[in-house]
Amino acid sequence: MVESAVRCQLSQCHPVQHADRNTIGWLRLPPQPVEILVAFSILISALHALRPLFPGREIYVAAGFGLIHGLAFAAVLSDLKLATGPLALSILGLNLGIELMQLFIIAMTMPWLILLSLTPSYVWVRMSCAFLAAIAALGWLAERISGNSNFIGAALQKFPHYAPAAILLLALIALTAYGLSMRQTRRSALS
């Protein structure tokens, strides 16, 4: 549950961080280093899910990663060369869109993750997802450093099309794991 609270705090950091110095024009960074930092932050997050790297400091790490991700979004918006008013509306629209999508994803996955967390299978699922996220981050990192696409990046481009199936799979795993766990608990109680 602490992990989900940290994720919620991270999502609340994003609106402030998207209006960072890069958008205002105080700090100009080339896109490649920012994209490398974004990929690296995803890798660190995945490794932290496998084995806590910053126990008790997650909110600070989340805020730092939010700033890095804000730099990436700000770079895109600053390339549009908009005047202050349209730029402010663009930042607002981007933030609202990101927040709504995050809330939607949380609403679709959190009930299943909570149910799954009540079972012994949760650790296995968490570790598997963290491992997959680390592989994705390494693939993205390799793409950003080399400038060449790879099969991991190509697979990640297709993932949004399979998101409903992934959520359904999560629900099936959670329901099955919970059912088996309850069955085992009943058997133990009868013994």
mmCIF file of C-alpha atoms in Angstrom:
data_model
loop_
_atom_site.group_PDB
_atom_site.id
_atom_site.type_symbol
_atom_site.label_atom_id
_atom_site.label_comp_id
_atom_site.label_asym_id
_atom_site.label_seq_id
_atom_site.Cartn_x
_atom_site.Cartn_y
_atom_site.Cartn_z
ATOM 1 C CA MET A 1 0.000 0.000 0.000
ATOM 2 C CA VAL A 2 2.952 2.327 0.640
ATOM 3 C CA GLU A 3 4.027 1.820 -2.981
ATOM 4 C CA SER A 4 0.622 2.935 -4.251
ATOM 5 C CA ALA A 5 0.725 6.005 -1.999
ATOM 6 C CA VAL A 6 4.122 6.941 -3.416
ATOM 7 C CA ARG A 7 2.787 6.485 -6.965
ATOM 8 C CA CYS A 8 -0.134 8.778 -6.152
ATOM 9 C CA GLN A 9 2.256 11.365 -4.703
ATOM 10 C CA LEU A 10 4.382 11.111 -7.847
ATOM 11 C CA SER A 11 1.357 11.751 -10.049
ATOM 12 C CA GLN A 12 0.533 14.821 -7.971
ATOM 13 C CA CYS A 13 4.081 16.175 -8.529
ATOM 14 C CA HIS A 14 3.721 16.129 -12.315
ATOM 15 C CA PRO A 15 1.535 19.237 -12.854
ATOM 16 C CA VAL A 16 4.001 21.499 -11.076
ATOM 17 C CA GLN A 17 7.003 19.942 -12.744
ATOM 18 C CA HIS A 18 5.624 20.188 -16.266
ATOM 19 C CA ALA A 19 5.738 23.961 -15.987
ATOM 20 C CA ASP A 20 9.454 23.843 -15.286
ATOM 21 C CA ARG A 21 12.281 26.135 -16.370
ATOM 22 C CA ASN A 22 12.693 24.518 -19.766
ATOM 23 C CA THR A 23 9.195 25.562 -20.835
ATOM 24 C CA ILE A 24 9.645 29.070 -19.533
ATOM 25 C CA GLY A 25 12.932 29.259 -21.420
ATOM 26 C CA TRP A 26 15.379 29.569 -18.541
ATOM 27 C CA LEU A 27 16.990 26.226 -19.181
ATOM 28 C CA ARG A 28 17.559 24.701 -22.585
ATOM 29 C CA LEU A 29 18.692 21.098 -22.693
ATOM 30 C CA PRO A 30 19.182 18.967 -25.783
ATOM 31 C CA PRO A 31 16.514 16.252 -26.086
ATOM 32 C CA GLN A 32 18.866 13.243 -26.071
ATOM 33 C CA PRO A 33 20.263 13.708 -22.517
ATOM 34 C CA VAL A 34 16.767 14.373 -21.175
ATOM 35 C CA GLU A 35 15.418 11.228 -22.879
ATOM 36 C CA ILE A 36 18.346 9.228 -21.469
ATOM 37 C CA LEU A 37 17.538 10.548 -17.979
ATOM 38 C CA VAL A 38 13.869 9.583 -18.410
ATOM 39 C CA ALA A 39 14.828 6.028 -19.425
ATOM 40 C CA PHE A 40 17.311 5.840 -16.546
ATOM 41 C CA SER A 41 14.640 7.001 -14.068
ATOM 42 C CA ILE A 42 12.332 4.221 -15.268
ATOM 43 C CA LEU A 43 15.164 1.703 -14.831
ATOM 44 C CA ILE A 44 15.846 2.933 -11.277
ATOM 45 C CA SER A 45 12.117 2.699 -10.468
ATOM 46 C CA ALA A 46 11.999 -0.881 -11.766
ATOM 47 C CA LEU A 47 15.091 -1.840 -9.770
ATOM 48 C CA HIS A 48 13.567 -0.207 -6.678
ATOM 49 C CA ALA A 49 10.480 -2.400 -7.121
ATOM 50 C CA LEU A 50 12.753 -5.464 -7.245
ATOM 51 C CA ARG A 51 14.774 -4.416 -4.217
ATOM 52 C CA PRO A 52 14.241 -1.101 -2.414
ATOM 53 C CA LEU A 53 17.123 1.234 -3.223
ATOM 54 C CA PHE A 54 15.781 4.270 -1.355
ATOM 55 C CA PRO A 55 13.661 2.960 1.534
ATOM 56 C CA GLY A 56 11.796 5.789 3.227
ATOM 57 C CA ARG A 57 12.934 8.323 0.610
ATOM 58 C CA GLU A 58 10.559 7.404 -2.188
ATOM 59 C CA ILE A 59 8.778 10.762 -2.206
ATOM 60 C CA TYR A 60 12.049 12.617 -2.883
ATOM 61 C CA VAL A 61 13.011 10.190 -5.624
ATOM 62 C CA ALA A 62 9.527 10.523 -7.137
ATOM 63 C CA ALA A 63 9.794 14.317 -7.064
ATOM 64 C CA GLY A 64 13.201 14.195 -8.761
ATOM 65 C CA PHE A 65 11.956 11.802 -11.412
ATOM 66 C CA GLY A 66 8.915 14.028 -11.915
ATOM 67 C CA LEU A 67 11.246 16.943 -12.632
ATOM 68 C CA ILE A 68 13.144 14.842 -15.179
ATOM 69 C CA HIS A 69 9.917 13.790 -16.890
ATOM 70 C CA GLY A 70 8.748 17.416 -16.742
ATOM 71 C CA LEU A 71 11.885 18.445 -18.630
ATOM 72 C CA ALA A 72 10.984 16.006 -21.399
ATOM 73 C CA PHE A 73 7.424 17.304 -21.704
ATOM 74 C CA ALA A 74 8.596 20.900 -21.494
ATOM 75 C CA ALA A 75 11.108 20.359 -24.292
ATOM 76 C CA VAL A 76 8.304 19.234 -26.594
ATOM 77 C CA LEU A 77 6.128 22.212 -25.682
ATOM 78 C CA SER A 78 8.950 24.728 -26.003
ATOM 79 C CA ASP A 79 9.662 23.468 -29.531
ATOM 80 C CA LEU A 80 6.177 24.658 -30.508
ATOM 81 C CA LYS A 81 7.345 28.291 -30.042
ATOM 82 C CA LEU A 82 3.999 29.380 -28.617
ATOM 83 C CA ALA A 83 3.292 32.749 -27.033
ATOM 84 C CA THR A 84 2.807 32.824 -23.251
ATOM 85 C CA GLY A 85 -1.004 32.460 -23.288
ATOM 86 C CA PRO A 86 -1.203 29.517 -25.689
ATOM 87 C CA LEU A 87 1.829 27.948 -23.973
ATOM 88 C CA ALA A 88 0.091 28.154 -20.585
ATOM 89 C CA LEU A 89 -3.036 26.565 -22.086
ATOM 90 C CA SER A 90 -0.900 23.851 -23.673
ATOM 91 C CA ILE A 91 0.756 23.087 -20.330
ATOM 92 C CA LEU A 92 -2.650 22.989 -18.640
ATOM 93 C CA GLY A 93 -4.075 20.711 -21.327
ATOM 94 C CA LEU A 94 -1.067 18.409 -21.179
ATOM 95 C CA ASN A 95 -1.242 18.198 -17.389
ATOM 96 C CA LEU A 96 -4.983 17.552 -17.370
ATOM 97 C CA GLY A 97 -4.617 14.860 -20.012
ATOM 98 C CA ILE A 98 -1.790 13.140 -18.156
ATOM 99 C CA GLU A 99 -3.606 13.327 -14.812
ATOM 100 C CA LEU A 100 -6.853 11.969 -16.264
ATOM 101 C CA MET A 101 -5.042 9.091 -17.953
ATOM 102 C CA GLN A 102 -3.151 8.284 -14.745
ATOM 103 C CA LEU A 103 -6.413 8.275 -12.785
ATOM 104 C CA PHE A 104 -8.002 6.018 -15.397
ATOM 105 C CA ILE A 105 -5.093 3.567 -15.264
ATOM 106 C CA ILE A 106 -5.163 3.577 -11.455
ATOM 107 C CA ALA A 107 -8.931 2.986 -11.466
ATOM 108 C CA MET A 108 -8.531 0.052 -13.859
ATOM 109 C CA THR A 109 -5.584 -1.631 -12.126
ATOM 110 C CA MET A 110 -5.616 -0.725 -8.430
ATOM 111 C CA PRO A 111 -8.553 -2.952 -7.398
ATOM 112 C CA TRP A 112 -6.804 -5.967 -8.927
ATOM 113 C CA LEU A 113 -3.457 -5.047 -7.386
ATOM 114 C CA ILE A 114 -5.058 -4.637 -3.955
ATOM 115 C CA LEU A 115 -6.779 -8.018 -4.292
ATOM 116 C CA LEU A 116 -3.542 -9.576 -5.492
ATOM 117 C CA SER A 117 -1.606 -8.027 -2.584
ATOM 118 C CA LEU A 118 -3.681 -10.199 -0.240
ATOM 119 C CA THR A 119 -2.158 -13.335 -1.758
ATOM 120 C CA PRO A 120 1.284 -14.949 -1.779
ATOM 121 C CA SER A 121 1.328 -14.503 -5.586
ATOM 122 C CA TYR A 122 1.680 -10.732 -5.256
ATOM 123 C CA VAL A 123 5.444 -10.864 -4.757
ATOM 124 C CA TRP A 124 5.871 -12.992 -7.883
ATOM 125 C CA VAL A 125 3.702 -10.678 -10.004
ATOM 126 C CA ARG A 126 5.409 -7.538 -8.647
ATOM 127 C CA MET A 127 8.861 -8.964 -9.352
ATOM 128 C CA SER A 128 7.843 -10.110 -12.855
ATOM 129 C CA CYS A 129 6.405 -6.694 -13.748
ATOM 130 C CA ALA A 130 9.461 -4.920 -12.316
ATOM 131 C CA PHE A 131 11.744 -7.207 -14.337
ATOM 132 C CA LEU A 132 9.788 -6.452 -17.529
ATOM 133 C CA ALA A 133 9.911 -2.714 -16.767
ATOM 134 C CA ALA A 134 13.689 -2.944 -16.285
ATOM 135 C CA ILE A 135 14.073 -4.696 -19.651
ATOM 136 C CA ALA A 136 11.900 -2.036 -21.311
ATOM 137 C CA ALA A 137 13.953 0.742 -19.700
ATOM 138 C CA LEU A 138 17.224 -0.870 -20.812
ATOM 139 C CA GLY A 139 15.892 -1.155 -24.365
ATOM 140 C CA TRP A 140 14.778 2.457 -24.360
ATOM 141 C CA LEU A 141 18.106 3.522 -22.831
ATOM 142 C CA ALA A 142 20.002 1.677 -25.584
ATOM 143 C CA GLU A 143 17.832 3.375 -28.229
ATOM 144 C CA ARG A 144 18.383 6.829 -26.774
ATOM 145 C CA ILE A 145 22.147 6.396 -26.395
ATOM 146 C CA SER A 146 22.758 4.777 -29.796
ATOM 147 C CA GLY A 147 20.141 6.649 -31.788
ATOM 148 C CA ASN A 148 19.066 3.329 -33.341
ATOM 149 C CA SER A 149 15.766 1.573 -32.775
ATOM 150 C CA ASN A 150 15.659 -1.958 -31.399
ATOM 151 C CA PHE A 151 13.120 -4.741 -30.993
ATOM 152 C CA ILE A 152 12.262 -3.678 -27.428
ATOM 153 C CA GLY A 153 11.312 -0.180 -28.573
ATOM 154 C CA ALA A 154 9.240 -1.655 -31.401
ATOM 155 C CA ALA A 155 7.415 -3.910 -28.922
ATOM 156 C CA LEU A 156 6.773 -0.976 -26.582
ATOM 157 C CA GLN A 157 5.201 0.967 -29.450
ATOM 158 C CA LYS A 158 2.633 -1.824 -29.818
ATOM 159 C CA PHE A 159 1.895 -2.216 -26.094
ATOM 160 C CA PRO A 160 -0.932 0.376 -25.872
ATOM 161 C CA HIS A 161 -2.952 -1.759 -28.300
ATOM 162 C CA TYR A 162 -2.711 -4.656 -25.843
ATOM 163 C CA ALA A 163 -3.368 -2.655 -22.659
ATOM 164 C CA PRO A 164 -6.990 -3.863 -22.302
ATOM 165 C CA ALA A 165 -5.790 -7.468 -22.595
ATOM 166 C CA ALA A 166 -3.064 -6.769 -20.011
ATOM 167 C CA ILE A 167 -5.647 -5.373 -17.573
ATOM 168 C CA LEU A 168 -7.891 -8.389 -18.180
ATOM 169 C CA LEU A 169 -4.922 -10.696 -17.568
ATOM 170 C CA LEU A 170 -4.155 -8.839 -14.328
ATOM 171 C CA ALA A 171 -7.784 -9.265 -13.236
ATOM 172 C CA LEU A 172 -7.732 -12.992 -14.037
ATOM 173 C CA ILE A 173 -4.446 -13.491 -12.186
ATOM 174 C CA ALA A 174 -5.752 -11.554 -9.163
ATOM 175 C CA LEU A 175 -9.057 -13.436 -9.034
ATOM 176 C CA THR A 176 -7.379 -16.822 -9.491
ATOM 177 C CA ALA A 177 -4.664 -16.102 -6.910
ATOM 178 C CA TYR A 178 -7.223 -14.804 -4.412
ATOM 179 C CA GLY A 179 -9.503 -17.794 -4.964
ATOM 180 C CA LEU A 180 -6.635 -20.249 -4.491
ATOM 181 C CA SER A 181 -5.426 -18.381 -1.413
ATOM 182 C CA MET A 182 -8.902 -18.446 0.162
ATOM 183 C CA ARG A 183 -9.226 -22.145 -0.644
ATOM 184 C CA GLN A 184 -5.880 -22.853 1.038
ATOM 185 C CA THR A 185 -6.913 -20.784 4.075
ATOM 186 C CA ARG A 186 -10.151 -22.771 4.418
ATOM 187 C CA ARG A 187 -8.297 -26.075 4.150
ATOM 188 C CA SER A 188 -5.824 -24.973 6.803
ATOM 189 C CA ALA A 189 -8.659 -23.887 9.095
ATOM 190 C CA LEU A 190 -10.355 -27.283 8.752
ATOM 191 C CA SER A 191 -7.162 -29.195 9.556
#
